[in-house]
Short mmCIF file of C-alpha atoms and ligand atoms in Angstrom, two decimals:
data_model
loop_
_atom_site.label_atom_id
_atom_site.label_comp_id
_atom_site.label_asym_id
_atom_site.label_seq_id
_atom_site.Cartn_x
_atom_site.Cartn_y
_atom_site.Cartn_z
CA MET N 1 -56.81 -36.62 5.09
CA ILE N 2 -53.53 -38.12 3.85
CA GLN N 3 -52.26 -36.72 0.57
CA ASP N 4 -49.02 -37.32 -1.30
CA GLY N 5 -46.93 -34.80 -3.22
CA PHE N 6 -49.05 -35.31 -6.35
CA GLN N 7 -52.40 -34.60 -4.63
CA ARG N 8 -53.34 -38.26 -4.57
CA LYS N 9 -55.54 -39.08 -1.58
CA ILE N 10 -54.20 -42.07 0.37
CA ASP N 11 -56.92 -43.98 2.20
CA TYR N 12 -55.78 -47.57 1.69
CA ILE N 13 -53.07 -49.47 3.60
CA ARG N 14 -51.74 -52.87 2.62
CA LEU N 15 -50.14 -54.47 5.64
CA SER N 16 -47.89 -57.48 5.31
CA LEU N 17 -48.15 -59.75 8.36
CA THR N 18 -45.16 -61.99 7.71
CA ASP N 19 -42.31 -62.37 5.24
CA THR N 20 -42.39 -66.16 5.22
CA CYS N 21 -44.65 -68.58 3.41
CA ASN N 22 -45.53 -72.25 3.22
CA PHE N 23 -45.45 -72.09 -0.61
CA GLN N 24 -42.51 -71.16 -2.81
CA CYS N 25 -44.08 -69.77 -5.97
CA PHE N 26 -41.24 -69.48 -8.43
CA TYR N 27 -41.91 -65.79 -9.12
CA CYS N 28 -41.79 -64.96 -5.41
CA ARG N 29 -39.56 -67.48 -3.56
CA PRO N 30 -39.82 -66.60 0.12
CA ARG N 31 -38.17 -68.21 3.11
CA PHE N 32 -40.09 -71.46 3.73
CA GLN N 33 -42.21 -71.82 6.88
CA GLU N 34 -44.26 -74.98 7.13
CA THR N 35 -46.51 -74.50 10.14
CA SER N 36 -48.36 -71.61 11.71
CA PHE N 37 -46.43 -69.56 14.27
CA SER N 38 -46.42 -66.66 16.70
CA PRO N 39 -44.07 -64.04 15.29
CA SER N 40 -41.10 -62.80 17.30
CA ASN N 41 -40.86 -59.30 18.74
CA GLU N 42 -39.27 -57.79 15.63
CA TYR N 43 -42.67 -58.10 13.90
CA LEU N 44 -45.65 -55.81 14.49
CA THR N 45 -47.83 -57.40 17.18
CA ALA N 46 -51.63 -57.41 17.20
CA PHE N 47 -51.48 -54.50 19.71
CA ASP N 48 -49.02 -52.57 17.52
CA ILE N 49 -51.35 -53.06 14.57
CA GLU N 50 -54.38 -51.98 16.57
CA PHE N 51 -52.65 -48.76 17.70
CA MET N 52 -51.37 -48.03 14.19
CA PHE N 53 -54.81 -48.38 12.55
CA GLN N 54 -56.54 -46.40 15.29
CA VAL N 55 -54.27 -43.48 14.41
CA LEU N 56 -54.43 -44.07 10.66
CA ALA N 57 -58.24 -44.21 10.78
CA GLN N 58 -58.25 -40.75 12.44
CA MET N 59 -56.01 -39.60 9.59
CA GLY N 60 -58.45 -40.82 6.91
CA VAL N 61 -57.60 -44.46 6.19
CA ARG N 62 -60.75 -46.40 5.29
CA LYS N 63 -59.48 -49.54 3.63
CA VAL N 64 -57.11 -52.28 4.84
CA LYS N 65 -55.64 -55.28 3.07
CA LEU N 66 -53.78 -57.96 5.06
CA THR N 67 -51.18 -59.82 3.08
CA GLY N 68 -47.72 -61.38 3.35
CA GLY N 69 -45.86 -63.78 2.87
CA GLU N 70 -48.69 -66.01 3.89
CA PRO N 71 -50.75 -64.08 6.45
CA LEU N 72 -52.72 -67.12 7.63
CA LEU N 73 -49.49 -68.60 9.03
CA ARG N 74 -49.86 -66.14 11.91
CA LYS N 75 -51.58 -67.65 14.91
CA ASP N 76 -52.93 -64.25 15.97
CA MET N 77 -54.68 -63.61 12.64
CA CYS N 78 -58.23 -63.58 14.06
CA ASP N 79 -57.14 -61.35 16.94
CA ILE N 80 -55.64 -58.88 14.44
CA LEU N 81 -58.85 -58.90 12.40
CA GLN N 82 -61.02 -58.34 15.46
CA LYS N 83 -58.89 -55.39 16.53
CA ILE N 84 -59.01 -53.73 13.11
CA SER N 85 -62.71 -54.38 12.55
CA ALA N 86 -63.53 -52.74 15.90
CA ILE N 87 -62.29 -49.41 14.44
CA SER N 88 -65.49 -47.87 13.11
CA GLN N 89 -63.90 -45.66 10.41
CA ILE N 90 -62.34 -48.68 8.65
CA LYS N 91 -65.01 -49.66 6.14
CA ASP N 92 -63.27 -52.41 4.21
CA ILE N 93 -60.98 -55.22 5.41
CA SER N 94 -59.69 -57.80 2.98
CA LEU N 95 -57.04 -60.51 2.87
CA THR N 96 -54.75 -61.95 0.22
CA THR N 97 -53.82 -65.57 0.87
CA ASN N 98 -52.59 -68.68 -0.89
CA GLY N 99 -55.70 -70.44 0.46
CA TYR N 100 -53.91 -73.35 2.12
CA PHE N 101 -55.42 -72.74 5.60
CA LEU N 102 -58.76 -71.36 4.41
CA GLU N 103 -60.79 -74.54 4.61
CA ASN N 104 -60.30 -74.66 8.38
CA ILE N 105 -60.27 -70.98 9.22
CA ALA N 106 -62.66 -69.24 6.77
CA TYR N 107 -65.58 -69.22 9.20
CA ALA N 108 -63.48 -67.80 12.06
CA LEU N 109 -62.09 -65.11 9.73
CA LYS N 110 -65.60 -64.06 8.72
CA GLU N 111 -66.70 -63.98 12.36
CA SER N 112 -63.65 -61.85 13.18
CA GLY N 113 -64.69 -59.16 10.70
CA LEU N 114 -63.18 -60.17 7.36
CA LYS N 115 -65.42 -59.04 4.51
CA ARG N 116 -63.78 -60.43 1.41
CA VAL N 117 -60.79 -62.42 0.25
CA ASN N 118 -58.31 -62.73 -2.62
CA ILE N 119 -56.88 -66.18 -3.16
CA SER N 120 -53.88 -66.79 -5.40
CA LEU N 121 -54.62 -69.65 -7.76
CA ASP N 122 -52.41 -69.66 -10.83
CA SER N 123 -53.69 -72.92 -12.25
CA LEU N 124 -56.75 -75.17 -12.24
CA ASN N 125 -54.50 -78.11 -13.03
CA ALA N 126 -53.03 -79.87 -9.97
CA ASP N 127 -49.69 -80.64 -11.69
CA THR N 128 -49.19 -77.11 -13.02
CA PHE N 129 -50.19 -75.73 -9.63
CA GLN N 130 -47.52 -77.87 -8.01
CA LYS N 131 -44.88 -76.74 -10.50
CA ILE N 132 -45.64 -73.09 -9.77
CA THR N 133 -46.01 -73.25 -5.98
CA GLN N 134 -43.69 -76.21 -5.22
CA THR N 135 -46.51 -77.76 -3.18
CA PRO N 136 -48.95 -80.58 -4.02
CA THR N 137 -51.91 -78.76 -2.52
CA PHE N 138 -54.24 -77.76 -5.36
CA HIS N 139 -57.22 -79.76 -4.04
CA ARG N 140 -56.85 -78.38 -0.55
CA VAL N 141 -56.72 -74.80 -1.86
CA TRP N 142 -59.77 -75.42 -4.05
CA ARG N 143 -61.71 -76.68 -1.00
CA GLY N 144 -60.63 -73.49 0.78
CA ILE N 145 -62.04 -71.41 -2.08
CA LEU N 146 -65.40 -73.20 -1.88
CA LYS N 147 -65.41 -72.73 1.89
CA ALA N 148 -64.78 -68.99 1.50
CA ILE N 149 -67.87 -68.77 -0.75
CA GLU N 150 -69.89 -70.94 1.66
CA VAL N 151 -69.19 -68.79 4.73
CA GLY N 152 -70.23 -65.65 2.83
CA LEU N 153 -66.97 -63.85 2.12
CA ASP N 154 -67.92 -61.57 -0.75
CA PRO N 155 -66.42 -61.12 -3.21
CA VAL N 156 -64.08 -64.11 -3.40
CA LYS N 157 -61.42 -63.15 -5.92
CA LEU N 158 -58.84 -65.39 -7.56
CA ASN N 159 -55.46 -63.80 -8.37
CA ILE N 160 -53.84 -65.36 -11.41
CA VAL N 161 -50.36 -64.36 -12.58
CA LEU N 162 -50.38 -65.34 -16.24
CA MET N 163 -47.16 -66.87 -17.60
CA LYS N 164 -46.39 -67.82 -21.17
CA GLY N 165 -46.19 -71.58 -21.64
CA VAL N 166 -46.98 -72.20 -17.97
CA ASN N 167 -50.64 -71.33 -17.42
CA ASP N 168 -51.68 -68.99 -20.24
CA GLN N 169 -53.48 -71.86 -21.97
CA GLU N 170 -55.91 -71.85 -19.02
CA VAL N 171 -57.28 -68.34 -19.56
CA GLU N 172 -60.57 -69.59 -21.00
CA ASP N 173 -60.97 -72.17 -18.20
CA PHE N 174 -60.71 -69.35 -15.68
CA VAL N 175 -63.17 -67.21 -17.64
CA GLU N 176 -65.68 -70.07 -17.77
CA LEU N 177 -65.28 -70.63 -14.04
CA THR N 178 -67.12 -67.32 -13.56
CA GLN N 179 -70.15 -68.80 -15.28
CA LYS N 180 -70.43 -71.56 -12.69
CA TYR N 181 -69.17 -69.95 -9.48
CA PRO N 182 -69.48 -66.50 -7.88
CA LEU N 183 -65.75 -65.97 -8.31
CA SER N 184 -64.01 -62.83 -9.53
CA VAL N 185 -60.96 -63.94 -11.50
CA ARG N 186 -58.20 -61.34 -11.81
CA PHE N 187 -55.42 -61.74 -14.35
CA ILE N 188 -52.28 -60.01 -13.08
CA GLU N 189 -49.26 -59.26 -15.23
CA PHE N 190 -45.99 -60.82 -14.10
CA MET N 191 -43.84 -58.10 -12.53
CA PRO N 192 -40.06 -58.23 -12.51
CA THR N 193 -38.19 -58.33 -9.22
CA ARG N 194 -34.45 -58.77 -8.78
CA GLN N 195 -35.06 -62.48 -8.37
CA THR N 196 -37.31 -62.86 -11.39
CA VAL N 197 -36.20 -60.31 -13.95
CA GLN N 198 -34.97 -63.05 -16.31
CA ASP N 199 -38.14 -65.09 -15.81
CA GLN N 200 -40.25 -62.06 -16.52
CA LYS N 201 -38.69 -61.64 -19.96
CA LYS N 202 -39.38 -65.30 -20.69
CA TYR N 203 -42.89 -65.58 -19.26
CA ALA N 204 -44.45 -62.12 -19.64
CA VAL N 205 -47.97 -62.12 -21.06
CA SER N 206 -49.67 -58.87 -22.03
CA ASN N 207 -53.12 -58.50 -20.48
CA GLU N 208 -54.08 -56.29 -23.43
CA ALA N 209 -53.45 -59.20 -25.80
CA VAL N 210 -55.36 -61.61 -23.56
CA LEU N 211 -58.32 -59.24 -23.32
CA ASN N 212 -58.44 -58.71 -27.08
CA ALA N 213 -58.37 -62.48 -27.72
CA LEU N 214 -61.14 -63.05 -25.17
CA LYS N 215 -63.30 -60.34 -26.73
CA ARG N 216 -63.13 -62.21 -30.03
CA LYS N 217 -64.44 -65.39 -28.41
CA TYR N 218 -66.85 -64.16 -25.69
CA ASP N 219 -69.34 -61.36 -25.22
CA LEU N 220 -67.65 -59.50 -22.39
CA PHE N 221 -69.72 -56.78 -20.76
CA PRO N 222 -68.07 -54.10 -18.59
CA GLU N 223 -68.97 -54.78 -14.97
CA ILE N 224 -71.55 -52.33 -13.63
CA ASN N 225 -71.03 -52.91 -9.91
CA THR N 226 -67.66 -51.23 -9.55
CA SER N 227 -67.05 -51.41 -5.79
CA HIS N 228 -63.72 -52.97 -4.69
CA THR N 229 -62.24 -52.76 -8.18
CA GLY N 230 -59.07 -50.73 -7.53
CA PRO N 231 -56.80 -50.83 -10.57
CA SER N 232 -58.68 -53.76 -12.12
CA ARG N 233 -60.68 -53.35 -15.35
CA ASN N 234 -63.59 -55.74 -15.00
CA TYR N 235 -65.99 -57.59 -17.28
CA VAL N 236 -68.78 -60.13 -16.90
CA LEU N 237 -70.17 -62.89 -19.09
CA LYS N 238 -73.88 -62.88 -19.88
CA ASN N 239 -75.57 -64.78 -17.01
CA GLY N 240 -72.19 -65.17 -15.31
CA LEU N 241 -72.05 -65.41 -11.52
CA GLY N 242 -68.61 -63.87 -11.17
CA SER N 243 -66.43 -61.41 -13.06
CA ILE N 244 -63.20 -61.23 -15.04
CA GLY N 245 -60.65 -58.54 -14.26
CA PHE N 246 -57.33 -57.36 -15.65
CA ILE N 247 -54.62 -55.79 -13.51
CA SER N 248 -51.95 -54.59 -15.90
CA PRO N 249 -49.10 -52.73 -14.19
CA ILE N 250 -46.84 -53.25 -17.21
CA THR N 251 -49.08 -52.53 -20.21
CA HIS N 252 -51.67 -50.27 -18.58
CA ASN N 253 -50.01 -48.19 -15.89
CA PHE N 254 -52.50 -46.98 -13.25
CA CYS N 255 -50.13 -45.00 -10.99
CA ASP N 256 -52.01 -41.71 -11.44
CA GLN N 257 -54.91 -43.21 -9.47
CA CYS N 258 -52.80 -44.81 -6.75
CA ASN N 259 -54.47 -44.48 -3.34
CA ARG N 260 -52.33 -46.86 -1.28
CA VAL N 261 -49.13 -47.35 0.65
CA ARG N 262 -47.69 -50.52 2.13
CA ILE N 263 -46.36 -51.44 5.55
CA SER N 264 -44.11 -54.45 6.00
CA ALA N 265 -44.45 -57.04 8.77
CA LYS N 266 -41.49 -55.40 10.51
CA GLY N 267 -43.07 -51.96 10.39
CA LYS N 268 -41.40 -50.33 7.40
CA LEU N 269 -43.52 -47.94 5.36
CA ARG N 270 -43.18 -48.61 1.63
CA LEU N 271 -44.61 -45.85 -0.55
CA CYS N 272 -44.68 -47.76 -3.83
CA LEU N 273 -44.72 -51.52 -4.48
CA LEU N 274 -41.87 -51.08 -6.93
CA GLY N 275 -40.21 -48.02 -5.45
CA GLN N 276 -37.12 -47.68 -3.35
CA ASN N 277 -38.08 -45.54 -0.37
CA GLU N 278 -38.70 -47.15 3.01
CA ILE N 279 -39.42 -45.36 6.28
CA GLU N 280 -38.93 -47.05 9.65
CA LEU N 281 -42.14 -46.98 11.76
CA LEU N 282 -41.73 -49.84 14.26
CA GLN N 283 -40.09 -47.83 17.04
CA ILE N 284 -42.55 -44.95 16.72
CA ILE N 285 -45.47 -47.37 16.84
CA ARG N 286 -44.00 -49.05 19.93
CA GLN N 287 -43.73 -45.66 21.67
CA ARG N 288 -47.53 -45.31 21.25
CA ASP N 289 -47.10 -41.61 20.50
CA ALA N 290 -49.98 -40.87 18.12
CA ASN N 291 -48.87 -37.29 17.36
CA GLN N 292 -45.34 -38.32 16.48
CA PHE N 293 -46.58 -41.23 14.37
CA GLU N 294 -48.93 -38.95 12.45
CA LYS N 295 -46.20 -36.37 11.91
CA ILE N 296 -43.70 -38.86 10.50
CA PHE N 297 -46.30 -40.63 8.38
CA MET N 298 -47.51 -37.36 6.85
CA LYS N 299 -43.96 -36.13 6.19
CA SER N 300 -43.12 -39.41 4.45
CA MET N 301 -45.78 -38.86 1.80
CA VAL N 302 -43.52 -36.53 -0.19
CA PHE N 303 -41.37 -39.58 -0.98
CA LYS N 304 -44.19 -41.37 -2.81
CA PRO N 305 -43.08 -41.42 -6.45
CA LYS N 306 -45.33 -40.18 -9.23
CA ALA N 307 -45.16 -43.55 -10.99
CA HIS N 308 -43.20 -46.78 -10.98
CA GLU N 309 -40.34 -47.01 -13.44
CA LEU N 310 -40.65 -50.67 -14.29
CA ASN N 311 -40.42 -50.19 -18.01
CA MET N 312 -37.38 -47.93 -17.72
CA ARG N 313 -34.87 -49.46 -15.31
CA ALA N 314 -33.86 -52.69 -13.62
CA PRO N 315 -36.03 -53.64 -10.65
CA TRP N 316 -34.56 -53.10 -7.23
CA VAL N 317 -37.25 -54.96 -5.19
CA GLU N 318 -35.90 -58.38 -4.23
CA SER N 319 -39.28 -60.16 -4.02
CA PHE N 320 -42.87 -59.21 -3.19
CA VAL N 321 -42.89 -61.51 -0.18
CA THR N 322 -41.99 -58.70 2.24
CA ILE N 323 -44.59 -56.26 0.93
CA GLY N 324 -47.39 -58.47 -0.26
CA GLY N 325 -47.62 -57.75 -3.97
N1 SAM V 401 -49.20 -65.43 0.01
C1 SAM V 401 -50.31 -64.66 -0.38
C2 SAM V 401 -50.73 -64.98 -1.79
O1 SAM V 401 -49.97 -65.59 -2.52
O2 SAM V 401 -51.85 -64.59 -2.14
C3 SAM V 401 -50.10 -63.17 -0.24
C4 SAM V 401 -48.77 -62.59 -0.62
S1 SAM V 401 -48.37 -62.68 -2.34
C5 SAM V 401 -46.79 -61.91 -2.37
C6 SAM V 401 -49.49 -61.48 -3.00
C7 SAM V 401 -49.70 -61.54 -4.49
O3 SAM V 401 -48.50 -61.15 -5.13
C8 SAM V 401 -50.06 -62.91 -5.02
O4 SAM V 401 -51.30 -62.85 -5.69
C9 SAM V 401 -48.93 -63.22 -5.97
O5 SAM V 401 -49.38 -63.95 -7.07
C10 SAM V 401 -48.44 -61.85 -6.35
N2 SAM V 401 -47.05 -61.83 -6.83
C11 SAM V 401 -45.94 -62.23 -6.21
N3 SAM V 401 -44.85 -62.06 -7.00
C12 SAM V 401 -45.32 -61.54 -8.16
C13 SAM V 401 -44.71 -61.13 -9.40
N4 SAM V 401 -43.39 -61.23 -9.58
N5 SAM V 401 -45.51 -60.62 -10.35
C14 SAM V 401 -46.85 -60.50 -10.18
N6 SAM V 401 -47.48 -60.86 -9.05
C15 SAM V 401 -46.73 -61.38 -8.06
FE1 SF4 V 402 -46.13 -67.50 -0.86
FE2 SF4 V 402 -47.84 -65.83 -1.92
FE3 SF4 V 402 -45.23 -65.65 -2.52
FE4 SF4 V 402 -46.66 -67.71 -3.42
S1 SF4 V 402 -46.96 -65.54 -3.95
S2 SF4 V 402 -44.66 -67.83 -2.44
S3 SF4 V 402 -48.08 -68.06 -1.79
S4 SF4 V 402 -46.12 -65.28 -0.56
#
């Protein structure tokens, strides 16, 4: 079992597969990459990833999230999924994507072992969507969402970063979407990075305020099926098909229950999304020395901070594109 210095059990790894993206959401702003590609040797390969998760599964990891940048830009995505899903101890594999490639690839992802998917969709309005992502692709992403439901990925979650004056007027539209579709909408608070610290002050919306306003208008019932919830506090509408969740790193800190660490596409272990420590793993993975990998991974756990310090000091993380949010 993997444990950090505060007796938190770590059984969840979020692996970023690339640090580029075909969107440029203004709160993230990665290096732009238009078409799918085979990553160069400085990135973890499908075989590196397979070795790493075989060892991590022996150490107690049960849950994997693939993210990015945009993970579906990688041509070897299905190969990676097949390799991870062949590891019997890994019980849950999910993906966070902008949805652009989903329409074409959702079926193959499901066949390769993907169980569920999170799709970032900050607006239901094509113009607002374009302003946020810098791409005119709302309708394509929406078709990808419907395809994900059709092929049986379950749950299909929508990640929505709420921003004052940008998309916060759409909260009720998203809530009502859960009445018509089996979609789990998740409102996520805008987090400051070095790139966006000014924007965050301007756009920040408190999930607590949103939840209180929604409770005045709708009968929101706490969700009973609580699998796959993580730090999200979830509700359902009466007769709703989906659910409504709130992930509130700013107003409702959930660090005491943190069960995850992150690994970047270039093999750096990141112990906290917003923390400073990084440990180089690429070379150790490439040596295929399971004992050494386990030793270094376990030793690194003492560097996992007790909590993020977002409300106390300036952010040092440049952007979430390298570590997947
Ligand atoms: N490209 C994929 C996507 O957008 O779903 C995966 C990577 S993206 C970095 C992962 C998540 O991080 C997205 O849901 C995105 O909205 C979120 N994110 C990025 N920057 C953020 C910020 N400053 N505050 C809150 N969420 C952020
Ligand atoms: Fe790309 Fe996701 Fe960042 Fe948007 S949030 S720019 S889709 S990596």
